[in-house]
Amino acid sequence: MKKLTAALMALFTIGYCFAQTPAEKQKIDALLKKMTIEEKVGQMTQVTLGVVCTPVDGVLDTAALRKAIVDYKVGSILNVTGHALTLDQWHTVVTQIQDEEKQTRLNIPIIYGLDGIHGQTYTLNSTLFPQSIAMAATRNVALAAAGAKVTAKELRASGVRWEFAPVLDCGRQPLWSRFAETYGEDVYIGKTFGSAVIKAYEEDGLKNPTAVASCMKHYIGYSASRTGKDRTPIYMPDIEMREYYLPQFREAIKAGASTLMVNSGEINGTPVHANKYLLTDLLRKELGFEGVIVTDWEDIERLYTRHLVAESPRKAVAMAINAGIDMSMVPSDFSFYTLLLEAVQKGEVPVARIDDAVKRILALKMKVGLFENAYPEATATANFGKPEYQTIALDAAHEAMTLLKNKNNILPLAKDTRILVAGPAAQSISALNGCWSYTWQGKEEQWYPLDSKTIMQALVDKLPVGNVSNVSVRGFDSPANYDVDKLTAAAKDADVIVLCLGENAYAESPGNTRDLALPDNQVKLAEAAAATGKPVILVLAEGRPRFITSIEPKMSGVLMAYWSGKKSAEAIADVLLGNYNPDGKLPFSYPRSMGEMVLYDRKPTEDIREIFNADMNNTGYDPLYPFGWGLSYTSFEYSNIQLSGNTLKGNDTLTISVTIKNTGKRDGKQTVELYTHQHFASITPNMQRLRAFKKIWLKAGDTQTVSFTLTKNDLAFVNAQLKTVTEPGSFDVMIGGKKATFTYAQ
Ligand code: BGC
């Protein structure tokens, strides 16, 4: 044991980090010297609000609070007991917690953490933005950052300074119930949006009442579960991990992420919470992350209860802490505190490792200004719920809307069109917002702001009286929403049917599905709508692509609305009625069926459909709608792709320009996307990789030239030795259907 301790000590004295000034470092060192082992272990303990709460939401139990803070010395609290609280309730909760902390010997403030992946989940009347999958569809990084800034302000206004976001998991498995929380299947989009959002949370400086500490999650590979079920095994070779899942975290660390949450699953048979290679060697040493590593929910105990790699709860604790975990989201009891103390006493966890973790936690608390003032700040409160946040939410929802089909330009609908609204999502607020919306699951509509609109209401608001008829009811699962006969009868008096299908809100494991096909009752409704002979516009409110392959040919229009937050309904109505010209682009390949789940950055042989020997074709990438797809009410023509040279040499740059003309009759936005493909490489080259994008606005008839500058890093990939390299060779560069070729030479 001595030997182990010495080795670990050497490893863990790699220095802590991110207290900004030498004076702060000194303060942390001085504090650490005064702390007992119990106080240190307490700092590493995080419990959920339920542990210190009465059965009434948001009302604390003073005896339980004392037990947690004074007896068990916990350093952090998270979460809610049931649903979002008012701003005032949060202030009371946080104040009581920090007051109680004043009863402790060293007065180390408590850090509270909350989830807010698309807006501040747990404060009533906060502003909810599109989920990340929809944000990625906007291809507007500045807009995502603007939304994140609002989220930071509304969280800080609530008295909380630690945000459990963003999710940096790459959405390459559409079955996964957390797909909506991702930025989709592409690495470049993931790292660009992820790092922009982290900057938005933190860049004002965490002592400033407009900023919060971010938590990049869930490190690493979480989204790649084999079966698509949440928290189930991942098998992933290092080359795949480094190519598709690690770059987002590397960029996030460079962007200044303060904390990181760990993947609850296992990779290649080792739970990530027990994986010292991933948590210490790769994350700390190679990527240089210096912030706090927090577990996900109950994940240390689960090394024993679920993963079966630890023979006892204490061994689980020792395993995780020795692997590199700093804080345990225990969260429902104090077992971690007791077990870690025991493990330290038995020499199973070196005190140096504890000191390393506690230093990082204290540094975080210092960084967010808790030592100066741990209470809700009046200046922060003033930033809650400003009217302009609604505009950002509407802009984001508008830009997320992705028009997938528009047969014979049926859309936009004329203002005198008689519309029949149908389908379970037509009068649902939760199906427009999805997970993490005032409750974890997002399903309880009583907690949503009173001015939240349904698609039906938004259409009624925007059309002349009497033009909207309706067969939908509140309650996504209500049988009345699937009444085929009622729909058929009502369609007689309508010019067009707006059929709102998709998924009601869900989060994490409750969203596991056995099948991506739309449920039968929705398919039947779509078939009945089509059978009326009236044109049907399908609006999809969903967190992941549910198969619509059998009904899609019968639809005149298809609008992908995702879960686009507070202003979803208004944005949908604006697109249907032409008040907004859609510009969203799919951030994933919309699959046809289970057997056609090929991603856009496929390998050469995925492109090939071999029949026999030479008898083959290149139709392997055959999604219903490809990555990057999205129609507009105007048209754009690309021409004149130009390169600054035929060769990119060494560390030089290559400029690529292309001309885009708005050839239609409406002004509109267009995302210009640049893809590359290397002809031959030591590792099978991707058929396409998105390397850059720019979103422009063009008036009808106008022309603009857009330029991109590439370096060799933009062409890099992970080779067999797990090094990120750029190999000499020929490359295609593709923009808007135009192609040019160049060579990279070292
Ligand atoms: C989720 C995390 C979340 C945490 C705290 C877990 O179940 O996986 O994403 O941050 O709960 O609410």
Coordinates of C-alpha atoms in Angstrom, one line a residue, residues 292-512:
V292 CA -12.9 20.2 -11.0
I293 CA -14.0 16.7 -12.1
V294 CA -17.4 15.9 -10.7
T295 CA -19.1 12.5 -11.1
D296 CA -22.6 12.1 -12.6
W297 CA -25.5 11.1 -10.5
E298 CA -24.7 8.3 -8.0
D299 CA -22.0 7.0 -10.3
I300 CA -19.4 6.1 -7.7
E301 CA -21.8 3.8 -5.8
R302 CA -22.8 2.3 -9.1
L303 CA -19.3 1.0 -9.6
Y304 CA -20.4 -1.5 -6.9
T305 CA -24.2 -1.7 -7.4
R306 CA -24.4 -1.7 -11.2
H307 CA -21.1 -2.1 -13.0
L308 CA -19.8 -4.8 -10.6
V309 CA -16.1 -3.7 -10.8
A310 CA -15.8 -2.8 -7.1
E311 CA -16.4 -5.5 -4.5
S312 CA -17.7 -3.1 -1.9
P313 CA -19.0 0.5 -1.7
R314 CA -15.7 1.6 -0.1
K315 CA -13.6 0.0 -2.9
A316 CA -15.8 1.9 -5.4
V317 CA -15.0 5.1 -3.7
A318 CA -11.3 4.4 -3.6
M319 CA -11.3 3.4 -7.3
A320 CA -13.0 6.6 -8.4
I321 CA -11.0 9.0 -6.3
N322 CA -7.7 7.3 -7.3
A323 CA -8.8 7.4 -10.9
G324 CA -9.0 11.2 -10.6
I325 CA -12.5 12.2 -9.5
D326 CA -12.6 15.4 -7.3
M327 CA -16.2 15.6 -6.3
S328 CA -18.9 12.9 -5.9
M329 CA -22.5 13.7 -6.8
V330 CA -23.4 11.2 -4.2
P331 CA -26.2 12.5 -4.1
S332 CA -28.9 11.1 -1.8
D333 CA -27.0 10.3 1.4
F334 CA -23.6 10.8 3.1
S335 CA -22.2 7.3 2.4
F336 CA -19.4 8.8 0.2
Y337 CA -18.2 10.9 3.1
T338 CA -18.0 8.0 5.5
L339 CA -16.5 5.6 3.0
L340 CA -13.8 8.0 1.7
L341 CA -12.7 8.7 5.3
E342 CA -12.4 5.0 5.9
A343 CA -10.5 4.5 2.7
V344 CA -8.1 7.3 3.6
Q345 CA -7.6 5.8 7.1
K346 CA -6.9 2.4 5.6
G347 CA -4.3 3.9 3.2
E348 CA -6.4 3.1 0.1
V349 CA -6.6 6.7 -1.0
P350 CA -3.5 8.9 -0.5
V351 CA -4.1 12.2 1.3
A352 CA -2.2 13.9 -1.5
R353 CA -5.0 12.9 -3.9
I354 CA -7.6 14.3 -1.4
D355 CA -5.6 17.6 -1.2
D356 CA -5.3 17.8 -4.9
A357 CA -9.1 17.4 -5.3
V358 CA -9.9 19.9 -2.5
K359 CA -7.5 22.5 -3.8
R360 CA -9.4 22.4 -7.1
I361 CA -12.7 22.7 -5.4
L362 CA -11.6 25.6 -3.3
A363 CA -10.1 27.2 -6.4
L364 CA -13.4 26.9 -8.1
K365 CA -15.3 28.5 -5.2
M366 CA -12.8 31.3 -5.2
K367 CA -13.0 31.7 -8.9
V368 CA -16.7 32.2 -8.8
G369 CA -16.4 34.8 -6.0
L370 CA -18.1 32.8 -3.2
F371 CA -15.4 33.7 -0.7
E372 CA -16.2 37.4 -1.2
N373 CA -20.0 37.0 -1.2
A374 CA -21.7 33.7 -1.2
Y375 CA -25.3 35.1 -1.2
P376 CA -27.6 36.0 -4.1
E377 CA -26.3 39.2 -5.6
A378 CA -28.7 42.1 -6.2
T379 CA -26.9 43.1 -9.4
A380 CA -27.3 39.6 -10.7
T381 CA -31.0 39.5 -9.8
A382 CA -31.6 42.5 -12.0
N383 CA -30.6 40.4 -15.0
F384 CA -33.4 38.0 -14.8
G385 CA -36.2 37.8 -17.4
K386 CA -35.3 40.8 -19.5
P387 CA -37.7 41.4 -22.4
E388 CA -34.8 41.2 -24.9
Y389 CA -34.2 37.5 -23.9
Q390 CA -37.5 36.6 -25.6
T391 CA -36.2 38.2 -28.8
I392 CA -33.1 36.0 -28.7
A393 CA -35.2 32.9 -28.0
L394 CA -37.4 33.8 -31.1
D395 CA -34.4 34.5 -33.3
A396 CA -32.9 31.1 -32.3
A397 CA -36.2 29.3 -32.9
H398 CA -36.6 31.0 -36.3
E399 CA -33.1 30.0 -37.4
A400 CA -33.5 26.5 -36.1
M401 CA -36.5 25.7 -38.3
T402 CA -35.4 23.4 -41.0
L403 CA -37.6 23.0 -44.0
L404 CA -37.1 19.5 -45.3
K405 CA -39.7 19.3 -48.1
N406 CA -41.7 21.8 -50.0
K407 CA -43.5 20.1 -52.9
N408 CA -44.6 22.5 -55.6
N409 CA -43.8 25.4 -53.2
I410 CA -46.9 24.7 -51.2
L411 CA -45.2 26.8 -48.5
P412 CA -45.5 29.5 -47.5
L413 CA -49.2 29.4 -47.0
A414 CA -51.3 32.3 -48.2
K415 CA -52.8 34.3 -45.3
D416 CA -56.3 33.4 -46.4
T417 CA -55.7 29.6 -46.3
R418 CA -58.1 27.6 -44.3
I419 CA -55.9 25.5 -42.1
L420 CA -56.9 22.3 -40.2
V421 CA -54.6 21.8 -37.2
A422 CA -54.2 18.2 -36.0
G423 CA -51.8 15.9 -34.2
P424 CA -50.6 15.3 -30.7
A425 CA -48.0 18.1 -30.8
A426 CA -50.4 20.8 -32.0
Q427 CA -51.5 21.7 -28.5
S428 CA -48.5 20.6 -26.5
I429 CA -46.1 23.0 -24.9
S430 CA -43.8 20.2 -23.6
A431 CA -43.4 18.7 -27.1
L432 CA -42.0 22.0 -28.2
N433 CA -39.5 22.2 -25.4
G434 CA -38.3 18.7 -24.5
C435 CA -36.1 17.7 -21.6
W436 CA -34.8 19.9 -18.8
S437 CA -37.7 22.3 -19.0
Y438 CA -38.9 23.4 -15.5
T439 CA -38.7 19.7 -14.6
W440 CA -36.2 17.1 -15.4
Q441 CA -38.5 15.3 -17.9
G442 CA -40.0 18.6 -19.1
K443 CA -43.5 17.1 -19.3
E444 CA -45.4 19.0 -16.6
E445 CA -46.9 21.9 -18.4
Q446 CA -48.2 23.6 -15.3
W447 CA -44.7 24.9 -14.7
Y448 CA -44.2 26.6 -18.0
P449 CA -44.6 30.4 -18.3
L450 CA -48.2 31.4 -18.9
D451 CA -47.5 33.1 -22.1
S452 CA -46.0 29.9 -23.7
K453 CA -47.9 29.2 -26.9
T454 CA -48.9 26.0 -28.7
I455 CA -48.7 25.7 -32.5
M456 CA -52.4 26.0 -32.7
Q457 CA -52.5 29.2 -30.7
A458 CA -49.7 30.7 -32.7
L459 CA -51.5 30.0 -36.0
V460 CA -54.8 31.4 -34.6
D461 CA -52.9 34.6 -33.5
K462 CA -51.4 35.1 -37.0
L463 CA -54.4 34.3 -39.2
P464 CA -57.7 35.9 -39.8
V465 CA -60.5 34.8 -37.4
G466 CA -62.1 31.6 -38.5
N467 CA -59.3 30.4 -40.8
V468 CA -57.9 27.9 -38.3
S469 CA -59.9 24.8 -37.4
N470 CA -58.7 22.2 -35.1
V471 CA -59.1 18.6 -34.1
S472 CA -56.3 18.4 -31.5
V473 CA -56.6 18.6 -27.7
R474 CA -54.2 19.3 -24.8
G475 CA -52.4 16.2 -23.7
F476 CA -50.0 14.6 -26.1
D477 CA -51.2 11.1 -25.4
S478 CA -54.9 11.9 -25.2
P479 CA -56.8 9.4 -27.5
A480 CA -58.7 12.3 -29.0
N481 CA -55.4 13.4 -30.7
Y482 CA -55.4 10.2 -32.7
D483 CA -59.1 10.2 -33.8
V484 CA -58.8 9.4 -37.5
D485 CA -62.5 9.8 -38.2
K486 CA -62.7 13.3 -36.7
L487 CA -59.7 14.4 -38.7
T488 CA -61.2 13.0 -41.9
A489 CA -64.5 14.8 -41.3
A490 CA -62.9 18.1 -40.3
A491 CA -60.6 18.2 -43.4
K492 CA -63.6 18.7 -45.7
D493 CA -63.7 22.4 -44.8
A494 CA -59.9 23.0 -44.9
D495 CA -57.5 23.9 -47.7
V496 CA -54.5 22.3 -46.0
I497 CA -53.8 20.2 -43.0
V498 CA -51.0 21.1 -40.6
L499 CA -50.2 17.8 -38.9
C500 CA -48.1 18.1 -35.8
L501 CA -46.3 14.9 -34.9
G502 CA -43.2 13.9 -33.0
E503 CA -42.2 13.2 -29.5
N504 CA -43.4 14.5 -26.2
A505 CA -40.6 15.6 -23.8
Y506 CA -38.4 13.0 -22.1
A507 CA -35.0 13.0 -20.6
E508 CA -32.3 10.4 -20.1
S509 CA -33.4 6.8 -19.6
P510 CA -37.2 7.4 -19.6
G511 CA -36.6 8.4 -23.3
N512 CA -35.1 5.1 -24.2

